mmCIF file of C-alpha atoms in Angstrom:
data_model
loop_
_atom_site.group_PDB
_atom_site.id
_atom_site.type_symbol
_atom_site.label_atom_id
_atom_site.label_comp_id
_atom_site.label_asym_id
_atom_site.label_seq_id
_atom_site.Cartn_x
_atom_site.Cartn_y
_atom_site.Cartn_z
ATOM 1 C CA MET A 1 92.381 -19.269 63.356
ATOM 2 C CA PRO A 2 89.363 -19.665 65.247
ATOM 3 C CA VAL A 3 88.321 -23.351 65.148
ATOM 4 C CA ARG A 4 84.629 -23.880 64.917
ATOM 5 C CA PHE A 5 84.420 -27.622 64.724
ATOM 6 C CA PRO A 6 87.107 -29.081 67.151
ATOM 7 C CA GLY A 7 87.370 -32.519 68.596
ATOM 8 C CA VAL A 8 84.923 -35.546 68.098
ATOM 9 C CA ILE A 9 81.659 -34.881 66.550
ATOM 10 C CA PRO A 10 79.378 -37.758 66.390
ATOM 11 C CA ALA A 11 77.082 -37.926 63.462
ATOM 12 C CA VAL A 12 74.080 -39.129 65.701
ATOM 13 C CA THR A 13 71.445 -41.647 64.522
ATOM 14 C CA THR A 14 67.842 -41.037 64.334
ATOM 15 C CA PRO A 15 65.975 -43.652 66.504
ATOM 16 C CA PHE A 16 62.457 -44.823 65.562
ATOM 17 C CA ASP A 17 59.936 -46.191 67.585
ATOM 18 C CA ALA A 18 57.921 -49.242 67.092
ATOM 19 C CA ARG A 19 55.716 -47.631 64.762
ATOM 20 C CA GLY A 20 58.642 -46.235 62.853
ATOM 21 C CA GLU A 21 58.281 -42.773 63.861
ATOM 22 C CA VAL A 22 60.940 -40.429 65.099
ATOM 23 C CA ASP A 23 61.721 -41.458 68.778
ATOM 24 C CA ALA A 24 62.732 -37.911 69.988
ATOM 25 C CA GLU A 25 62.738 -39.079 73.781
ATOM 26 C CA GLY A 26 65.337 -41.842 72.722
ATOM 27 C CA LEU A 27 67.229 -39.111 70.494
ATOM 28 C CA ALA A 28 67.418 -36.987 73.415
ATOM 29 C CA ALA A 29 68.868 -39.688 75.815
ATOM 30 C CA ASN A 30 71.551 -40.397 73.392
ATOM 31 C CA VAL A 31 72.529 -36.829 73.154
ATOM 32 C CA ASP A 32 72.926 -36.151 76.434
ATOM 33 C CA TRP A 33 75.183 -39.488 76.953
ATOM 34 C CA LEU A 34 77.304 -38.262 73.948
ATOM 35 C CA VAL A 35 77.470 -34.932 75.917
ATOM 36 C CA GLU A 36 78.418 -36.190 79.187
ATOM 37 C CA SER A 37 81.048 -38.631 77.393
ATOM 38 C CA GLY A 38 83.054 -35.639 76.272
ATOM 39 C CA MET A 39 81.558 -34.857 72.721
ATOM 40 C CA GLU A 40 82.621 -31.679 71.572
ATOM 41 C CA GLY A 41 79.899 -31.045 69.041
ATOM 42 C CA LEU A 42 76.892 -33.147 67.080
ATOM 43 C CA VAL A 43 76.052 -33.548 63.589
ATOM 44 C CA ALA A 44 72.142 -34.298 63.082
ATOM 45 C CA THR A 45 70.487 -35.474 59.836
ATOM 46 C CA GLY A 46 73.555 -36.714 58.257
ATOM 47 C CA THR A 47 73.956 -39.981 56.627
ATOM 48 C CA MET A 48 74.034 -41.656 60.216
ATOM 49 C CA GLY A 49 70.672 -40.074 60.996
ATOM 50 C CA GLU A 50 69.053 -41.501 57.782
ATOM 51 C CA ALA A 51 68.483 -38.110 56.375
ATOM 52 C CA GLY A 52 67.337 -39.605 52.922
ATOM 53 C CA SER A 53 64.902 -41.488 54.682
ATOM 54 C CA LEU A 54 63.192 -38.506 56.605
ATOM 55 C CA ARG A 55 60.411 -36.440 55.357
ATOM 56 C CA PRO A 56 61.056 -32.384 55.587
ATOM 57 C CA ALA A 57 58.781 -32.131 59.191
ATOM 58 C CA GLU A 58 60.939 -35.239 60.464
ATOM 59 C CA ARG A 59 64.214 -33.661 59.643
ATOM 60 C CA ARG A 60 63.092 -30.355 61.411
ATOM 61 C CA LEU A 61 61.742 -32.474 64.212
ATOM 62 C CA VAL A 62 65.233 -34.595 64.621
ATOM 63 C CA VAL A 63 67.229 -31.217 64.399
ATOM 64 C CA GLU A 64 65.057 -29.557 66.866
ATOM 65 C CA SER A 65 65.271 -32.445 69.293
ATOM 66 C CA VAL A 66 69.300 -32.598 69.318
ATOM 67 C CA VAL A 67 69.653 -28.819 69.626
ATOM 68 C CA ARG A 68 67.209 -29.017 72.875
ATOM 69 C CA ALA A 69 69.064 -31.818 74.386
ATOM 70 C CA ALA A 70 72.359 -30.534 73.723
ATOM 71 C CA ALA A 71 71.187 -27.494 75.646
ATOM 72 C CA GLY A 72 73.768 -25.171 74.604
ATOM 73 C CA ARG A 73 76.520 -27.472 75.907
ATOM 74 C CA VAL A 74 77.910 -28.253 72.537
ATOM 75 C CA PRO A 75 77.417 -26.792 69.176
ATOM 76 C CA VAL A 76 74.837 -28.687 66.896
ATOM 77 C CA VAL A 77 75.595 -28.900 62.970
ATOM 78 C CA ALA A 78 72.654 -29.996 60.802
ATOM 79 C CA GLY A 79 73.472 -31.939 57.489
ATOM 80 C CA VAL A 80 71.378 -30.159 54.596
ATOM 81 C CA SER A 81 72.492 -32.215 51.541
ATOM 82 C CA SER A 82 69.993 -32.358 48.827
ATOM 83 C CA GLY A 83 69.708 -32.431 44.913
ATOM 84 C CA THR A 84 68.893 -28.786 44.458
ATOM 85 C CA PRO A 85 69.838 -25.401 46.041
ATOM 86 C CA ALA A 86 66.182 -24.654 46.708
ATOM 87 C CA ALA A 87 65.647 -27.853 48.785
ATOM 88 C CA ALA A 88 69.074 -27.569 50.585
ATOM 89 C CA ILE A 89 67.970 -23.744 51.325
ATOM 90 C CA ASP A 90 64.711 -24.963 52.718
ATOM 91 C CA LEU A 91 66.256 -27.618 55.141
ATOM 92 C CA ALA A 92 69.135 -24.982 56.063
ATOM 93 C CA THR A 93 66.467 -22.223 57.003
ATOM 94 C CA ASP A 94 64.593 -24.708 58.956
ATOM 95 C CA ALA A 95 67.975 -25.746 61.011
ATOM 96 C CA ALA A 96 68.693 -22.186 61.380
ATOM 97 C CA GLU A 97 65.352 -21.502 62.912
ATOM 98 C CA ALA A 98 65.788 -24.619 65.104
ATOM 99 C CA GLY A 99 69.069 -23.276 66.576
ATOM 100 C CA VAL A 100 72.047 -25.006 64.926
ATOM 101 C CA GLU A 101 75.422 -23.438 64.692
ATOM 102 C CA GLY A 102 76.613 -24.678 61.477
ATOM 103 C CA LEU A 103 75.708 -26.744 58.397
ATOM 104 C CA MET A 104 76.977 -29.806 56.582
ATOM 105 C CA LEU A 105 76.431 -29.894 52.859
ATOM 106 C CA LEU A 106 77.652 -32.494 50.115
ATOM 107 C CA PRO A 107 77.828 -31.160 46.615
ATOM 108 C CA PRO A 108 74.330 -31.750 44.768
ATOM 109 C CA LEU A 109 72.910 -35.080 44.900
ATOM 110 C CA GLY A 110 71.934 -36.770 41.693
ATOM 111 C CA TYR A 111 73.883 -34.864 39.569
ATOM 112 C CA ARG A 112 77.446 -34.685 38.847
ATOM 113 C CA GLY A 113 78.386 -30.912 38.851
ATOM 114 C CA ASP A 114 81.504 -29.414 37.345
ATOM 115 C CA ALA A 115 83.655 -26.844 39.402
ATOM 116 C CA ARG A 116 81.631 -23.897 38.405
ATOM 117 C CA GLU A 117 78.141 -25.391 39.263
ATOM 118 C CA VAL A 118 79.407 -27.124 42.620
ATOM 119 C CA GLU A 119 80.798 -23.589 43.633
ATOM 120 C CA ALA A 120 77.451 -21.957 42.535
ATOM 121 C CA TYR A 121 75.450 -24.450 44.528
ATOM 122 C CA TYR A 122 77.575 -23.912 47.826
ATOM 123 C CA ARG A 123 77.459 -20.090 47.351
ATOM 124 C CA ASP A 124 73.457 -20.190 47.060
ATOM 125 C CA VAL A 125 72.902 -22.508 50.101
ATOM 126 C CA ALA A 126 75.505 -20.997 52.318
ATOM 127 C CA GLY A 127 74.251 -17.348 51.416
ATOM 128 C CA ALA A 128 70.684 -18.271 52.707
ATOM 129 C CA THR A 129 71.500 -18.335 56.405
ATOM 130 C CA GLY A 130 74.907 -16.975 57.150
ATOM 131 C CA LEU A 131 75.707 -19.842 59.341
ATOM 132 C CA PRO A 132 79.101 -21.354 58.953
ATOM 133 C CA VAL A 133 79.247 -24.235 56.393
ATOM 134 C CA MET A 134 81.410 -27.416 56.446
ATOM 135 C CA LEU A 135 81.603 -28.921 52.908
ATOM 136 C CA TYR A 136 81.470 -32.598 52.906
ATOM 137 C CA ASN A 137 83.570 -34.559 50.726
ATOM 138 C CA ASN A 138 82.173 -38.043 50.095
ATOM 139 C CA PRO A 139 82.559 -39.023 46.437
ATOM 140 C CA GLU A 140 80.910 -42.563 47.188
ATOM 141 C CA ALA A 141 77.905 -40.603 48.293
ATOM 142 C CA SER A 142 77.552 -38.009 46.011
ATOM 143 C CA GLY A 143 79.367 -39.037 42.961
ATOM 144 C CA VAL A 144 81.578 -35.702 42.913
ATOM 145 C CA ASP A 145 85.141 -35.696 44.310
ATOM 146 C CA LEU A 146 85.967 -32.168 45.715
ATOM 147 C CA ALA A 147 89.677 -32.025 44.946
ATOM 148 C CA PRO A 148 91.874 -30.087 47.417
ATOM 149 C CA GLU A 149 92.148 -27.439 44.753
ATOM 150 C CA LEU A 150 88.358 -26.966 44.389
ATOM 151 C CA ILE A 151 87.772 -26.992 48.148
ATOM 152 C CA VAL A 152 90.096 -24.101 48.901
ATOM 153 C CA THR A 153 88.470 -22.198 45.833
ATOM 154 C CA ILE A 154 85.258 -22.467 47.039
ATOM 155 C CA ALA A 155 86.449 -21.669 50.449
ATOM 156 C CA GLU A 156 88.016 -18.550 49.150
ATOM 157 C CA ARG A 157 85.247 -17.451 47.373
ATOM 158 C CA VAL A 158 82.326 -18.258 49.660
ATOM 159 C CA GLU A 159 83.063 -16.677 53.042
ATOM 160 C CA ALA A 160 80.690 -18.949 55.001
ATOM 161 C CA VAL A 161 82.599 -22.069 53.975
ATOM 162 C CA VAL A 162 85.086 -22.587 56.976
ATOM 163 C CA ALA A 163 85.765 -26.268 57.006
ATOM 164 C CA VAL A 164 85.546 -29.606 55.198
ATOM 165 C CA LYS A 165 84.818 -33.054 56.128
ATOM 166 C CA GLU A 166 86.976 -35.002 54.029
ATOM 167 C CA CYS A 167 85.655 -38.667 53.578
ATOM 168 C CA SER A 168 87.683 -39.812 50.468
ATOM 169 C CA GLY A 169 89.444 -42.116 52.318
ATOM 170 C CA ASP A 170 92.932 -40.626 51.355
ATOM 171 C CA ALA A 171 94.658 -39.242 54.359
ATOM 172 C CA ARG A 172 97.029 -37.280 51.740
ATOM 173 C CA ARG A 173 94.267 -35.053 51.329
ATOM 174 C CA ILE A 174 94.249 -33.682 54.653
ATOM 175 C CA PRO A 175 97.605 -32.220 54.777
ATOM 176 C CA ALA A 176 97.010 -31.369 51.071
ATOM 177 C CA ILE A 177 94.169 -28.968 51.907
ATOM 178 C CA ILE A 178 95.794 -27.460 55.196
ATOM 179 C CA ASN A 179 98.802 -26.642 52.872
ATOM 180 C CA ALA A 180 96.890 -25.227 50.022
ATOM 181 C CA SER A 181 94.700 -23.001 52.102
ATOM 182 C CA GLY A 182 97.667 -21.703 54.320
ATOM 183 C CA GLY A 183 96.019 -23.164 57.266
ATOM 184 C CA GLU A 184 92.964 -21.159 57.022
ATOM 185 C CA LEU A 185 90.531 -23.987 56.426
ATOM 186 C CA GLU A 186 89.409 -26.512 58.962
ATOM 187 C CA VAL A 187 89.858 -30.039 57.882
ATOM 188 C CA LEU A 188 87.988 -32.694 59.751
ATOM 189 C CA VAL A 189 88.346 -36.481 59.187
ATOM 190 C CA GLY A 190 85.035 -37.996 57.571
ATOM 191 C CA GLY A 191 85.721 -41.807 57.782
ATOM 192 C CA ASP A 192 86.210 -43.613 60.815
ATOM 193 C CA ASP A 193 89.210 -46.264 59.778
ATOM 194 C CA TRP A 194 91.795 -43.386 59.188
ATOM 195 C CA PRO A 195 91.457 -40.997 62.310
ATOM 196 C CA LEU A 196 94.746 -41.255 63.679
ATOM 197 C CA GLU A 197 96.380 -40.777 60.042
ATOM 198 C CA GLY A 198 93.984 -37.943 59.831
ATOM 199 C CA PHE A 199 95.056 -36.107 63.249
ATOM 200 C CA CYS A 200 98.429 -36.963 62.579
ATOM 201 C CA GLY A 201 98.230 -35.203 59.036
ATOM 202 C CA GLY A 202 96.613 -31.964 60.808
ATOM 203 C CA ALA A 203 92.874 -32.568 60.976
ATOM 204 C CA THR A 204 91.452 -30.529 63.846
ATOM 205 C CA GLY A 205 88.515 -32.623 64.283
ATOM 206 C CA TRP A 206 86.536 -35.931 63.573
ATOM 207 C CA VAL A 207 82.969 -36.245 62.331
ATOM 208 C CA SER A 208 82.648 -39.922 63.478
ATOM 209 C CA GLY A 209 79.851 -42.674 63.137
ATOM 210 C CA VAL A 210 81.641 -45.138 65.594
ATOM 211 C CA ALA A 211 81.528 -42.379 68.426
ATOM 212 C CA VAL A 212 77.735 -42.820 68.945
ATOM 213 C CA VAL A 213 79.014 -46.391 70.222
ATOM 214 C CA ALA A 214 82.360 -45.650 72.092
ATOM 215 C CA PRO A 215 82.497 -41.688 72.658
ATOM 216 C CA ARG A 216 85.259 -42.100 75.126
ATOM 217 C CA GLU A 217 87.718 -44.031 73.286
ATOM 218 C CA CYS A 218 87.255 -41.882 70.402
ATOM 219 C CA ARG A 219 87.963 -38.689 72.649
ATOM 220 C CA SER A 220 90.876 -40.652 74.228
ATOM 221 C CA LEU A 221 92.324 -41.241 70.847
ATOM 222 C CA TYR A 222 91.843 -37.740 69.545
ATOM 223 C CA GLU A 223 93.691 -36.318 72.834
ATOM 224 C CA HIS A 224 96.504 -39.294 72.388
ATOM 225 C CA CYS A 225 97.194 -38.137 68.730
ATOM 226 C CA ARG A 226 97.198 -34.348 69.458
ATOM 227 C CA ALA A 227 99.635 -35.058 72.456
ATOM 228 C CA GLY A 228 101.816 -36.932 70.076
ATOM 229 C CA GLU A 229 101.265 -40.235 72.202
ATOM 230 C CA LEU A 230 101.701 -42.453 69.610
ATOM 231 C CA GLU A 231 102.051 -45.698 71.217
ATOM 232 C CA GLU A 232 98.907 -45.300 73.227
ATOM 233 C CA ALA A 233 96.964 -44.097 70.290
ATOM 234 C CA ARG A 234 97.925 -47.053 68.215
ATOM 235 C CA ALA A 235 97.147 -49.348 71.227
ATOM 236 C CA LEU A 236 93.494 -47.800 71.224
ATOM 237 C CA TYR A 237 93.330 -47.481 67.602
ATOM 238 C CA ALA A 238 93.755 -51.257 67.198
ATOM 239 C CA ARG A 239 90.728 -51.977 69.669
ATOM 240 C CA LEU A 240 88.433 -49.517 67.918
ATOM 241 C CA LEU A 241 89.336 -50.498 64.199
ATOM 242 C CA PRO A 242 87.040 -53.509 64.001
ATOM 243 C CA LEU A 243 84.178 -51.628 64.656
ATOM 244 C CA ALA A 244 85.232 -48.214 63.103
ATOM 245 C CA ARG A 245 85.517 -50.319 59.530
ATOM 246 C CA PHE A 246 81.623 -50.801 59.584
ATOM 247 C CA ASP A 247 81.549 -47.066 58.997
ATOM 248 C CA MET A 248 82.865 -47.540 55.346
ATOM 249 C CA THR A 249 80.448 -49.987 54.175
ATOM 250 C CA PRO A 250 77.070 -49.297 52.674
ATOM 251 C CA LYS A 251 75.292 -50.772 56.185
ATOM 252 C CA LEU A 252 76.898 -48.259 58.339
ATOM 253 C CA VAL A 253 73.667 -46.963 59.966
ATOM 254 C CA GLN A 254 72.648 -50.725 60.589
ATOM 255 C CA TYR A 255 75.816 -51.611 62.219
ATOM 256 C CA PHE A 256 75.924 -48.818 64.371
ATOM 257 C CA LYS A 257 72.344 -48.643 65.311
ATOM 258 C CA ALA A 258 72.754 -52.448 66.269
ATOM 259 C CA ALA A 259 75.797 -51.620 68.209
ATOM 260 C CA GLN A 260 74.005 -48.744 69.980
ATOM 261 C CA ASP A 261 71.527 -51.398 71.146
ATOM 262 C CA ALA A 262 74.294 -53.870 72.156
ATOM 263 C CA VAL A 263 75.933 -51.136 74.460
ATOM 264 C CA GLY A 264 72.715 -49.895 76.122
ATOM 265 C CA ARG A 265 71.881 -46.923 73.939
ATOM 266 C CA VAL A 266 68.903 -46.390 71.670
ATOM 267 C CA GLY A 267 69.552 -47.542 68.341
ATOM 268 C CA GLY A 268 66.434 -49.218 66.997
ATOM 269 C CA PRO A 269 65.240 -50.023 63.875
ATOM 270 C CA VAL A 270 66.173 -48.712 60.554
ATOM 271 C CA ARG A 271 64.221 -47.362 57.608
ATOM 272 C CA PRO A 272 63.432 -49.124 54.293
ATOM 273 C CA PRO A 273 65.177 -49.544 51.865
ATOM 274 C CA ARG A 274 67.664 -50.459 54.746
ATOM 275 C CA LEU A 275 67.047 -53.797 56.127
ATOM 276 C CA GLU A 276 68.388 -55.167 59.456
ATOM 277 C CA LEU A 277 71.589 -57.223 59.646
ATOM 278 C CA THR A 278 71.508 -60.663 58.923
ATOM 279 C CA GLU A 279 72.992 -63.206 61.664
ATOM 280 C CA ALA A 280 76.310 -63.266 59.598
ATOM 281 C CA GLU A 281 76.900 -59.578 60.066
ATOM 282 C CA ARG A 282 75.589 -59.608 63.897
ATOM 283 C CA ALA A 283 78.134 -62.234 64.515
ATOM 284 C CA GLU A 284 80.725 -59.813 62.508
ATOM 285 C CA LEU A 285 79.270 -57.012 65.114
ATOM 286 C CA ALA A 286 79.657 -59.025 67.846
ATOM 287 C CA ALA A 287 83.251 -59.834 67.279
ATOM 288 C CA ALA A 288 84.083 -56.203 66.554
ATOM 289 C CA LEU A 289 82.470 -55.168 69.897
ATOM 290 C CA ALA A 290 84.427 -57.888 71.861
ATOM 291 C CA VAL A 291 87.770 -56.599 70.364
ATOM 292 C CA LEU A 292 86.851 -53.159 71.624
ATOM 293 C CA GLY A 293 85.762 -54.434 74.994
ATOM 294 C CA ALA A 294 82.787 -52.559 75.136
ATOM 295 C CA PRO A 295 80.170 -53.493 77.746
ATOM 296 C CA VAL A 296 77.195 -55.434 76.201
ATOM 297 C CA ALA A 297 73.870 -54.723 77.756
ATOM 298 C CA SER A 298 72.194 -57.878 79.079
#
């Protein structure tokens, strides 16, 4: 089976400048650093990219900027999650024109569709561009839990669906999906506090938030797991986890943007309704960075 989304794939943040506009230059600098650090793909306009806070023209700008900065070195996937098929198709069409190589898509936002409705939603959006589609199972974000059986059914009936970002938090889902699909569906870890369990369960990749701060460590964890070097993997995992656990909180964007700033990358401000971290939260972040041993910019 050809693997389209292997390895560690950071979900990039969207930097904003002092006026609150998209900082395309800062975004490009982050992308270049991530690619040079060994990342094998990039996700633009996902949750980490504050997609829900971006206007359609801004989403297109972000996707175009990431594609341009990647310069063909790694594939770019665009998050196109929305509340209706029409809106998601518009985003998917824009992303395809910008040159992405795949789409990532939650179930319809704002409506808890049943299995028939969710399947129809994916079929409509996937049929609009012909690009490979990564289902995104995040019950906390969408309100819909894509059970392994439903994921496999959708993949069997919608040819463009080739992968799933599994973010239920249940590592048992990964071998369940792999077994139910006969190994024909790529499964990627979708949460930052269980990649070791996910890789050892058969995941082929990891869509990661913490990788925007510590890409080399995330890449090393992946390689240790794939090589069966579990002692090394566990030791590295223990250093990553305090920072990685921020991914499974409502303030993941704030934490990782602040962490990017701390290590000399371009994080910058967040957009309302998000607010900046409190002093207590910044202290928690500093402690996590200290455990990781990440060099903090002066």
